[in-house]
mmCIF file of C-alpha atoms and ligand atoms in Angstrom:
data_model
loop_
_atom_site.group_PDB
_atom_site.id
_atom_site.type_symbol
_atom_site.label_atom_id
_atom_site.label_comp_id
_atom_site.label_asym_id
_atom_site.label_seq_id
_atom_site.Cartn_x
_atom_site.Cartn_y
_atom_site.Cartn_z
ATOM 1 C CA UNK A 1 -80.883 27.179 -25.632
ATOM 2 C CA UNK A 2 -79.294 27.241 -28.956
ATOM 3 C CA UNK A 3 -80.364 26.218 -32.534
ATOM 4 C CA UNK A 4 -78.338 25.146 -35.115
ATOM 5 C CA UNK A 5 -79.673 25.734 -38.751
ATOM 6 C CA UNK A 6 -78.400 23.332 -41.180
ATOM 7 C CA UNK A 7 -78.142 20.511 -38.113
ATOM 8 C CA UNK A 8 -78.256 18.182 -40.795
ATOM 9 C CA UNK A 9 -75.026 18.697 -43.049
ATOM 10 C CA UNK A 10 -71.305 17.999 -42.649
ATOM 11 C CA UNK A 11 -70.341 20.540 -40.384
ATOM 12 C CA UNK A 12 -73.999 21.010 -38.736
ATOM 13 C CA UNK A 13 -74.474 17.511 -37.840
ATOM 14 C CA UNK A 14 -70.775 17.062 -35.885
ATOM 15 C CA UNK A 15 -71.368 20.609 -34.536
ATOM 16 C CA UNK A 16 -74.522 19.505 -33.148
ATOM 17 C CA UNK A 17 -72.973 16.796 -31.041
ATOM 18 C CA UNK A 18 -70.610 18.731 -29.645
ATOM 19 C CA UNK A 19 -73.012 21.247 -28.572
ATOM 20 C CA UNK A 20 -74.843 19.036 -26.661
ATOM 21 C CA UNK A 21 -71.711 17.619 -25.143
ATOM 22 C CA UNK A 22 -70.983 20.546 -23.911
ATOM 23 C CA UNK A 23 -74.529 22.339 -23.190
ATOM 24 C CA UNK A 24 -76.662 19.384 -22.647
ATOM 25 C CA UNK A 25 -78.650 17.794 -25.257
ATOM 26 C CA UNK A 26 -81.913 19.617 -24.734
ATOM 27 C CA UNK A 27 -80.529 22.637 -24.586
ATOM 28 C CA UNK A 28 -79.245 22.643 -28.360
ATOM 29 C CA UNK A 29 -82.289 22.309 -30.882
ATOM 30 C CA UNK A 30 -81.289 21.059 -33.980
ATOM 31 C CA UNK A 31 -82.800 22.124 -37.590
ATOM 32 C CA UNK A 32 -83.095 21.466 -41.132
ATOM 33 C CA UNK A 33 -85.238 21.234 -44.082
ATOM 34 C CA UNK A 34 -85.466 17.687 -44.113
ATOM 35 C CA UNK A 35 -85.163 15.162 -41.073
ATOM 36 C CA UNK A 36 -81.304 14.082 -40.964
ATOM 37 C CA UNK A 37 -80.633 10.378 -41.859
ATOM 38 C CA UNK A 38 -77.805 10.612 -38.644
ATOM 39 C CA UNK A 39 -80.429 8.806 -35.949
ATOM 40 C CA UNK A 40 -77.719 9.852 -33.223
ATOM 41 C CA UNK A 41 -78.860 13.306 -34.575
ATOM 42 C CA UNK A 42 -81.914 12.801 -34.010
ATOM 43 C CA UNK A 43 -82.751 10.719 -31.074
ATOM 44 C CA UNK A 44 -80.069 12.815 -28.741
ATOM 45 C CA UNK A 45 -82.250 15.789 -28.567
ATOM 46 C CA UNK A 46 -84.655 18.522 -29.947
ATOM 47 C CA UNK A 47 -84.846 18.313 -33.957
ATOM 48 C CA UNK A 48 -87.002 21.033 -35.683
ATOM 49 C CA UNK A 49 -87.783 21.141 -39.521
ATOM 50 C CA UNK A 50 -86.894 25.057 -41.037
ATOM 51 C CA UNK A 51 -86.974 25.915 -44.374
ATOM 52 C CA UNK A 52 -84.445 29.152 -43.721
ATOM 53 C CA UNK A 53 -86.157 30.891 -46.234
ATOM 54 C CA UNK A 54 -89.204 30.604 -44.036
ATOM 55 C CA UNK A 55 -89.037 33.853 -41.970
ATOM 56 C CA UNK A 56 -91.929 33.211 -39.486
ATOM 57 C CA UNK A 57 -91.173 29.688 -38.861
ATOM 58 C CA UNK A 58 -87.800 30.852 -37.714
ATOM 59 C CA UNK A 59 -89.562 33.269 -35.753
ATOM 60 C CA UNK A 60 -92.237 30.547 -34.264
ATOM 61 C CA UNK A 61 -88.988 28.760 -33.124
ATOM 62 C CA UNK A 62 -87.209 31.609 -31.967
ATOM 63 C CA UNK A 63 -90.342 32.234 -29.690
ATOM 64 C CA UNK A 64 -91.062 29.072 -28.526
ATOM 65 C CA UNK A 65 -86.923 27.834 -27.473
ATOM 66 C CA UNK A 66 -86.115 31.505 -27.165
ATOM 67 C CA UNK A 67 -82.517 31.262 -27.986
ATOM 68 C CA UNK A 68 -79.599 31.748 -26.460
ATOM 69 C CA UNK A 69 -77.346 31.727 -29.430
ATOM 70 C CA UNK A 70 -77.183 30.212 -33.155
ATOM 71 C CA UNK A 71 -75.315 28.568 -35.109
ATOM 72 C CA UNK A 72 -76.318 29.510 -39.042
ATOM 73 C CA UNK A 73 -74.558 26.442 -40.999
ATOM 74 C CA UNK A 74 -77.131 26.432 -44.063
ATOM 75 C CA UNK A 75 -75.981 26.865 -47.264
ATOM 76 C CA UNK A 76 -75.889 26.286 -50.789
ATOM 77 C CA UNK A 77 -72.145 25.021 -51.365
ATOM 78 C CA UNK A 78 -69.244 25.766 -54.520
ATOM 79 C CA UNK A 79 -69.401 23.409 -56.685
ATOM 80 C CA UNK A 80 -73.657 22.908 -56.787
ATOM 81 C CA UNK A 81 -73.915 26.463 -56.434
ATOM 82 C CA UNK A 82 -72.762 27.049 -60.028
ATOM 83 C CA UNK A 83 -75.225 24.448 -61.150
ATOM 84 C CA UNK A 84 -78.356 26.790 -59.641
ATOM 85 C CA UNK A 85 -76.434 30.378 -59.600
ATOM 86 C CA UNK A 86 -79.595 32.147 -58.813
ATOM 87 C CA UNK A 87 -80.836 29.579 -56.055
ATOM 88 C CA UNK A 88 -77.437 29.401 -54.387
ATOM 89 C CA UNK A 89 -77.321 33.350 -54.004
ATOM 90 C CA UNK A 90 -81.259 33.932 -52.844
ATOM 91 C CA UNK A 91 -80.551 30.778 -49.854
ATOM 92 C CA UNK A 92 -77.423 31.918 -48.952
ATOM 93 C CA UNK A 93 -78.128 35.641 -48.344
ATOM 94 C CA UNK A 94 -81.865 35.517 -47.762
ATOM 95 C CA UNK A 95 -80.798 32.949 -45.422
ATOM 96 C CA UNK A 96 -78.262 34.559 -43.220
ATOM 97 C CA UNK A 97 -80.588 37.971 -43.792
ATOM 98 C CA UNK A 98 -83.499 35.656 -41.944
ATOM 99 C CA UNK A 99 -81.530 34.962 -39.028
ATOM 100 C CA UNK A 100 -79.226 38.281 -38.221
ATOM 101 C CA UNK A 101 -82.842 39.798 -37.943
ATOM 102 C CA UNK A 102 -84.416 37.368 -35.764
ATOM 103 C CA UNK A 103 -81.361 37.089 -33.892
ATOM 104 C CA UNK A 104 -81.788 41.084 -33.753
ATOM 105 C CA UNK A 105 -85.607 41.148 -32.909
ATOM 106 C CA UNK A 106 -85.038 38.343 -29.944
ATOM 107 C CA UNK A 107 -81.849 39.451 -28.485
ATOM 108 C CA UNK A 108 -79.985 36.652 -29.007
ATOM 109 C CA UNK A 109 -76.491 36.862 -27.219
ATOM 110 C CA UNK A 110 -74.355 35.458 -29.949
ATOM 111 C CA UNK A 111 -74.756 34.265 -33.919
ATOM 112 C CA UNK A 112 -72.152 31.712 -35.385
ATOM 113 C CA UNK A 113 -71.799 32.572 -39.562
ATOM 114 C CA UNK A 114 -69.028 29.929 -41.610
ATOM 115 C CA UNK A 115 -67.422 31.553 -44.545
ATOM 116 C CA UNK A 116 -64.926 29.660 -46.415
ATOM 117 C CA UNK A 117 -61.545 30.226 -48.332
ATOM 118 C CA UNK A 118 -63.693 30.472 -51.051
ATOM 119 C CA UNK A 119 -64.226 34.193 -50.329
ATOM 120 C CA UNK A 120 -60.834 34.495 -52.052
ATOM 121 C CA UNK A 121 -60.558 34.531 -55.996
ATOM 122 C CA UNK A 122 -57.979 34.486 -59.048
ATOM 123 C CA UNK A 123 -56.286 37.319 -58.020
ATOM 124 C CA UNK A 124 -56.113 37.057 -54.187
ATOM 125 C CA UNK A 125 -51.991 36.460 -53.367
ATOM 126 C CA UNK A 126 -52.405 32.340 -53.152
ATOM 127 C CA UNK A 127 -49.488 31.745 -50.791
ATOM 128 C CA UNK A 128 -50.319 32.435 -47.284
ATOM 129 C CA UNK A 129 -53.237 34.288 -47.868
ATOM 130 C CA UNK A 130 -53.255 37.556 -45.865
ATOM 131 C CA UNK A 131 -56.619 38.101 -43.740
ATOM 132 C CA UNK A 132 -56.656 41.867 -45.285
ATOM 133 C CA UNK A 133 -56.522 41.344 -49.159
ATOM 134 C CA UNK A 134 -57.637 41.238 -52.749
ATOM 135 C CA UNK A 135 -61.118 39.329 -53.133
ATOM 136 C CA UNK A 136 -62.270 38.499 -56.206
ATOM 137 C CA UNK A 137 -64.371 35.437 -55.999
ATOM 138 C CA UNK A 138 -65.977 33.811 -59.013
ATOM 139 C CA UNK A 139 -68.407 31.542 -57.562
ATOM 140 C CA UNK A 140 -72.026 32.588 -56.897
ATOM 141 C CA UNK A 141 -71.225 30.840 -53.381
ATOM 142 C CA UNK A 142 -67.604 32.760 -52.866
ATOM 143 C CA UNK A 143 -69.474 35.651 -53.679
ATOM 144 C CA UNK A 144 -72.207 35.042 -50.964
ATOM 145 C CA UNK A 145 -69.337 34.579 -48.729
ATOM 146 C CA UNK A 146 -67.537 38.061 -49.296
ATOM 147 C CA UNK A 147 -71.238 39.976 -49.024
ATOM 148 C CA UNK A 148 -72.030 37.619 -46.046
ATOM 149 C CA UNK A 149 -68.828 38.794 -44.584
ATOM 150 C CA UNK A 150 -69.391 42.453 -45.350
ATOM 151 C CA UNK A 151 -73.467 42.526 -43.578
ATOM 152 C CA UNK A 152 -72.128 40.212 -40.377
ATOM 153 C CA UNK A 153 -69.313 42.960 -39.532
ATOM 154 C CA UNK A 154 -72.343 45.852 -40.809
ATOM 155 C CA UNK A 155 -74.955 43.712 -38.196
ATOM 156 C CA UNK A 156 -71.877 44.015 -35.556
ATOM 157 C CA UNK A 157 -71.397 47.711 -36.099
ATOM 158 C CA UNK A 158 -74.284 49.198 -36.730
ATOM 159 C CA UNK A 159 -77.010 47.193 -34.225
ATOM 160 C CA UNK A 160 -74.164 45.749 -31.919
ATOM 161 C CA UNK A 161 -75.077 42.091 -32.832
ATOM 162 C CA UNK A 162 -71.879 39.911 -31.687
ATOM 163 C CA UNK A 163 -71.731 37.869 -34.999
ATOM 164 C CA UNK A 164 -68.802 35.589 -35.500
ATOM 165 C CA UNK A 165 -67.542 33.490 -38.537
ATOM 166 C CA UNK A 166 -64.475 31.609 -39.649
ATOM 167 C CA UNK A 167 -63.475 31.339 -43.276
ATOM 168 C CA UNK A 168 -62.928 27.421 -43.327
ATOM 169 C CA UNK A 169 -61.129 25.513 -45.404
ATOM 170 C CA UNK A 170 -61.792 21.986 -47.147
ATOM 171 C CA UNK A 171 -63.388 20.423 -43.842
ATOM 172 C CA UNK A 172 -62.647 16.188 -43.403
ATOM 173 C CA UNK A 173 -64.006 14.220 -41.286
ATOM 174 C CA UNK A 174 -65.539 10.713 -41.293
ATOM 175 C CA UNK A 175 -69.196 10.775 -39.588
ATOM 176 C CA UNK A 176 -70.955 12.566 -42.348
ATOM 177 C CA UNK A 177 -70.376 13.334 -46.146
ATOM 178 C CA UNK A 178 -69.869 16.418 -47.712
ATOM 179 C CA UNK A 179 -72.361 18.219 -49.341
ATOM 180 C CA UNK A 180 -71.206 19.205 -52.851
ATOM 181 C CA UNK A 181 -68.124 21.403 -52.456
ATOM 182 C CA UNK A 182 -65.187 21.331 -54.024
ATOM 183 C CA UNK A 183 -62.749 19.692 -51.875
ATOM 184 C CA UNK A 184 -65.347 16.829 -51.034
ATOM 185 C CA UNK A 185 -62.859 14.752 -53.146
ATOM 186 C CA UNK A 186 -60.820 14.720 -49.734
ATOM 187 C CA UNK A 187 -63.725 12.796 -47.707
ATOM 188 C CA UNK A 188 -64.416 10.406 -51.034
ATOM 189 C CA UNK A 189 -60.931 9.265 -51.242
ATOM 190 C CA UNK A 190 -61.093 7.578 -47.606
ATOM 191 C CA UNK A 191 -63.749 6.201 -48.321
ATOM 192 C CA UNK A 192 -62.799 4.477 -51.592
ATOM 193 C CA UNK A 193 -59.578 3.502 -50.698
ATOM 194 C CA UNK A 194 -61.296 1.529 -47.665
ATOM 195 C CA UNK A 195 -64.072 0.357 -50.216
ATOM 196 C CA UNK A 196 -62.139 -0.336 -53.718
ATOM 197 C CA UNK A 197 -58.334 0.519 -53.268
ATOM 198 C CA UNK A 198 -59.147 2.794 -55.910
ATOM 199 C CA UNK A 199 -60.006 6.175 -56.575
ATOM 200 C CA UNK A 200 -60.596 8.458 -59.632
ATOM 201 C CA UNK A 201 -60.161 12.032 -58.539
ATOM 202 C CA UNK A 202 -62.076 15.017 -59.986
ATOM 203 C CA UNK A 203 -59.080 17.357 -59.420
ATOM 204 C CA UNK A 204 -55.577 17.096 -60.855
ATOM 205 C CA UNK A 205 -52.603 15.679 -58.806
ATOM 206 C CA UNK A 206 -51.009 18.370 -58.068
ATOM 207 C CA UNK A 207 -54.032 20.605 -56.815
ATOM 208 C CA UNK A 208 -53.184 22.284 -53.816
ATOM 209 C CA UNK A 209 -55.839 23.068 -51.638
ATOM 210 C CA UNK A 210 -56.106 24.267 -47.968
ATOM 211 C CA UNK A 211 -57.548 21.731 -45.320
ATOM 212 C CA UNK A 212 -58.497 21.028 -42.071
ATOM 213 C CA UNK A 213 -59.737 17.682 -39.986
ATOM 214 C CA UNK A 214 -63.165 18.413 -38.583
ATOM 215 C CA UNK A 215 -61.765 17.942 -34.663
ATOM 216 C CA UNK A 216 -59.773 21.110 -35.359
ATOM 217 C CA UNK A 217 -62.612 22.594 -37.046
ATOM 218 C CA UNK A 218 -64.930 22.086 -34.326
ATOM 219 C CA UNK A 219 -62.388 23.155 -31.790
ATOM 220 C CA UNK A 220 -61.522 26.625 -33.881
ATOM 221 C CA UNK A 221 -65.704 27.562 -33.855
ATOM 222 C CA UNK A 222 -66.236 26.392 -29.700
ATOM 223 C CA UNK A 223 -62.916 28.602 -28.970
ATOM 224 C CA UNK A 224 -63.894 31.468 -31.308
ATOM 225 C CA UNK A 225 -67.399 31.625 -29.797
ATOM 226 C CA UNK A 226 -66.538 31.249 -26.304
ATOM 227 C CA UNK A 227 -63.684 34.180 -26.511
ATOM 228 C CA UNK A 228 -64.310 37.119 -24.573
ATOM 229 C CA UNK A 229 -66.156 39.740 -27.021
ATOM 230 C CA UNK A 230 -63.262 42.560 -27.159
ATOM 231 C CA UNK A 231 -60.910 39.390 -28.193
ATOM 232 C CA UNK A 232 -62.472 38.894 -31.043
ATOM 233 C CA UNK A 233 -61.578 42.051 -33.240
ATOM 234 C CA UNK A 234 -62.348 40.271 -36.855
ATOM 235 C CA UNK A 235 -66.179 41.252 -37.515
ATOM 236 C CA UNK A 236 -65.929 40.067 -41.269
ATOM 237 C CA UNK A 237 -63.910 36.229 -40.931
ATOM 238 C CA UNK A 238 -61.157 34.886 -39.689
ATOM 239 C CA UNK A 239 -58.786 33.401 -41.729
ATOM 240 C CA UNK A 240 -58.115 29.641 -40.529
ATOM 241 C CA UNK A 241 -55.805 27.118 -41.580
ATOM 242 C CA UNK A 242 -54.357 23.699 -40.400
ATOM 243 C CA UNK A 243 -52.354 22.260 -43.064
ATOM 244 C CA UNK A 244 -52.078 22.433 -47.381
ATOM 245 C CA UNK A 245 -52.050 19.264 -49.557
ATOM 246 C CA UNK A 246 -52.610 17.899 -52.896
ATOM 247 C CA UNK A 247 -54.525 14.818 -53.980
ATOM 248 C CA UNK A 248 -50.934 13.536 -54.509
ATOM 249 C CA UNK A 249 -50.247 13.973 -51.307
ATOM 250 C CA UNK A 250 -52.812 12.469 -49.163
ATOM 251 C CA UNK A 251 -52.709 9.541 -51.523
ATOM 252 C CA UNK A 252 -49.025 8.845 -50.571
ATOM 253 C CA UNK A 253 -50.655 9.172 -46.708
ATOM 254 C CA UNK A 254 -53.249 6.828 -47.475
ATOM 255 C CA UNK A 255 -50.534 4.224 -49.416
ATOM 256 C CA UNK A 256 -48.865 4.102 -45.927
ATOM 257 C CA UNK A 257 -51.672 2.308 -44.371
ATOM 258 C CA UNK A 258 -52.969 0.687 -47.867
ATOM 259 C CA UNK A 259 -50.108 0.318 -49.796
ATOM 260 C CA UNK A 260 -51.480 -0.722 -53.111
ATOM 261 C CA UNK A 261 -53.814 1.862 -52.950
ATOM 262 C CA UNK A 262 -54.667 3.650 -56.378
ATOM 263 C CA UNK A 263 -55.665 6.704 -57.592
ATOM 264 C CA UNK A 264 -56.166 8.295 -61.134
ATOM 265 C CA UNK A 265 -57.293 11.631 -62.131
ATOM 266 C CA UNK A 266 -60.287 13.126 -64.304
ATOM 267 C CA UNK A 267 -60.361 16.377 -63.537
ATOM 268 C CA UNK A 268 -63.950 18.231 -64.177
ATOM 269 C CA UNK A 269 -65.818 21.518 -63.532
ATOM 270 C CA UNK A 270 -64.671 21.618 -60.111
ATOM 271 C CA UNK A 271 -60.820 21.954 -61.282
ATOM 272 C CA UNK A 272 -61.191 25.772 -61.947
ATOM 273 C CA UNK A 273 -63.085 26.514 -59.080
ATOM 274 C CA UNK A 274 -60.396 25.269 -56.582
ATOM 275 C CA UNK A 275 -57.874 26.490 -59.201
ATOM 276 C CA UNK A 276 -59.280 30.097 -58.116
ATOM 277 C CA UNK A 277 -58.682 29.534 -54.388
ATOM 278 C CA UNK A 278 -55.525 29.789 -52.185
ATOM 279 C CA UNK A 279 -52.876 27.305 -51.391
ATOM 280 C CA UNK A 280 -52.164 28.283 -48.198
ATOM 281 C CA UNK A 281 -53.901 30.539 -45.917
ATOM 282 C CA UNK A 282 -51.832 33.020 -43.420
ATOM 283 C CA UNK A 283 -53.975 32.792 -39.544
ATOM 284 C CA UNK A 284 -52.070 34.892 -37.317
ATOM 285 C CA UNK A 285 -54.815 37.082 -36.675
ATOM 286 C CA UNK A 286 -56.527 34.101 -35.108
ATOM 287 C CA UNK A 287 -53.501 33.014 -33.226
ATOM 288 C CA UNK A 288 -53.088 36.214 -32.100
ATOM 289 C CA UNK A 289 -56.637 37.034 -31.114
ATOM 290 C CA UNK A 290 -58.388 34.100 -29.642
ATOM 291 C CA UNK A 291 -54.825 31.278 -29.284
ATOM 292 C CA UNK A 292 -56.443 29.324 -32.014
ATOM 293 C CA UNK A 293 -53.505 26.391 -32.849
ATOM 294 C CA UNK A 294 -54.866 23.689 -34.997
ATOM 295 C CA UNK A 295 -54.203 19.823 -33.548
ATOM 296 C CA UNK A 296 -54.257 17.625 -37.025
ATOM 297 C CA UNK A 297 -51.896 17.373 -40.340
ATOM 298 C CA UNK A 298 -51.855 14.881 -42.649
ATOM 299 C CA UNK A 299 -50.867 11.780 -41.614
ATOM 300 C CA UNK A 300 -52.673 11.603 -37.990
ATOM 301 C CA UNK A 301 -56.048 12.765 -40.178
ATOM 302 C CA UNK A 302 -55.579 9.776 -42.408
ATOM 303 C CA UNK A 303 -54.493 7.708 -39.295
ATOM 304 C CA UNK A 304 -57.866 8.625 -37.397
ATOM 305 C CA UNK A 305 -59.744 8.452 -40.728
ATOM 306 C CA UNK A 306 -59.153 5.199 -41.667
ATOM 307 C CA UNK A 307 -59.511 3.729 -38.184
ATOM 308 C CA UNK A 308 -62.849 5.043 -37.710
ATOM 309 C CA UNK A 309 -63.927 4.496 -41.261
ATOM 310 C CA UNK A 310 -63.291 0.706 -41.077
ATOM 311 C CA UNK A 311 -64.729 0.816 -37.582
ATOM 312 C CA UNK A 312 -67.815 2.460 -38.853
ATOM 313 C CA UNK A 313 -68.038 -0.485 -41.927
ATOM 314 C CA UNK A 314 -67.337 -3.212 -39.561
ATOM 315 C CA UNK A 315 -70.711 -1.718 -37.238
ATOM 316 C CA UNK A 316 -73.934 -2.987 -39.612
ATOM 317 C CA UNK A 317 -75.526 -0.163 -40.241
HETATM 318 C C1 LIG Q 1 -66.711 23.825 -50.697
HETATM 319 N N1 LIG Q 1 -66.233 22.482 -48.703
HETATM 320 O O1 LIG Q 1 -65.940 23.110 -51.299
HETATM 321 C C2 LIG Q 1 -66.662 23.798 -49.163
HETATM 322 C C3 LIG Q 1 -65.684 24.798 -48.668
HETATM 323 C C4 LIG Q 1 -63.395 25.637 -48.876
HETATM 324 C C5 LIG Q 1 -64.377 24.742 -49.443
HETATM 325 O O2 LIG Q 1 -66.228 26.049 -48.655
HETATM 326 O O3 LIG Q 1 -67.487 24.535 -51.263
#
């Protein structure tokens, strides 16, 4: 079996699904703090509530499903992070500290970690980000990214536990919001154009930001996990990248569907955190290592977006 911490989220609950595509739905146990408003999540197969800060109910599930793998997708994200510094640091690290040593204690076979782009700060080379460089993060959630990173490759060398984790970036995707990161603004948009035509933007136009559509995402974590071991030969996180736009951009991809479309800009708190992260992101280590070669760019995300969106409005919920 496998459990997926954090079933619940934006990544967690479309990771879910595909898990149990592809394992069987009672083989992948889904978890999260709260019950998850997605009743496909729920009613396809076993849901669990875990506090992740709750060491022996992780335990009480690890004995009872005895694991096979798991997928650690709870977190505290950038842009709420800064609003509870201390919070965001004790979930995110006592969090993924919970699970490597359960995972540890009940020999699991394999543990699935996401870091982000945001592991990367002011002074990190911001064109085609190398996966060997300068880190200097300034958020409390960047910074529980790059320790994350160091104590998954420590787990792998020191106690030989086959952790694996991808450094996303901004992930879109239309069957479940974001939960307060910085390049949400890229989910909202979709939704607004489809909604009001309009959109006011909480970055500035020309914010480039790295991004990927959450097929390719999805695809990127199944193909990383299900690589032969001595393939994968990053033990901190793999750079990963699909395409680079700016809310300029994808506006002029959404005007091609909805051409009087608007968008204005009020750029707030969030505007210096993505100012601190790359523009583009160099992945030839994961090319090289485990084929990865993302599927989406722009214009066939916004294509598939808006089709499923409207599809999605015209269902009553
Ligand atoms: C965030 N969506 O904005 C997340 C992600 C690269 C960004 O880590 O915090």
């Amino acid at each position: 079996t496998i459990l997926v911490v954090g079933a619940g989220g934006q990544l967690g609950s479309e990771l879910t699904m595909e898990l149990r595509k592809l394992y069987g739905d009672a083989n992948v146990v889904a978890s999260d703090i709260q019950t998850p408003k997605s009743e496909e999540l729920r009613e396809s197969g076993p849901f669990e509530t875990l506090d992740v800060l709750d060491k022996n109910r992780l335990g009480e599930l690890y004995s009872k499903y005895k694991f096979k793998q798991v997928y650690h997708l709870a977190a505290v994200l950038s842009a709420t992070g800064e609003k509870n510094p201390k919070f965001a640091w004790k979930l995110n690290m006592d969090g993924l500290f919970h699970v490597l040593d359960a995972a540890l204690e009940h020999k699991v076979e394999k543990v699935y970690w996401p870091s982000s782009i945001a592991v990367f700060g002011p002074n990190t080379p911001r064109e085609n980000t190398p996966q060997h460089t300068v880190m200097d993060p300034n958020t409390v959630y960047g910074i529980s990214k790059q320790a994350g990173e160091r104590w998954c490759e420590y787990y792998f060398e020191k106690y030989g536990l086959d952790v694996r984790s991808l450094r996303y970036p901004g992930l879109i995707g239309y069957k479940a919001l974001p939960g307060g990161g910085t390049t949400d603004y890229a989910v909202d948009i979709y939704h607004q154009a489809l909604a009001q035509k309009t959109y006011e933007c909480f970055l500035s136009e020309n914010t480039y930001l790295p991004m990927m559509y959450m097929p390719d995402a999805l695809k990127a974590t199944l193909d990383l996990m299900h690589a032969p071991a001595e393939q994968v030969k990053v033990r901190s996180s793999y750079n990963l990248s699909a395409m680079s736009f700016s809310p300029k951009e994808i506006t002029e991809a959404i005007q091609k569907h909805i051409p009087d479309f608007t968008i204005s800009y009020k750029p707030d708190s969030r505007q210096q955190i993505a100012d601190s992260w790359p523009k583009s992101i160099d992945d030839s280590a994961a090319r090289q290592d485990w084929n990865w070669k993302p599927q989406f760019g722009l214009d066939e995300m916004t294509e598939d977006m808006l089709v499923n969106l409207k599809k999605m409005q015209e269902i009553p919920a």
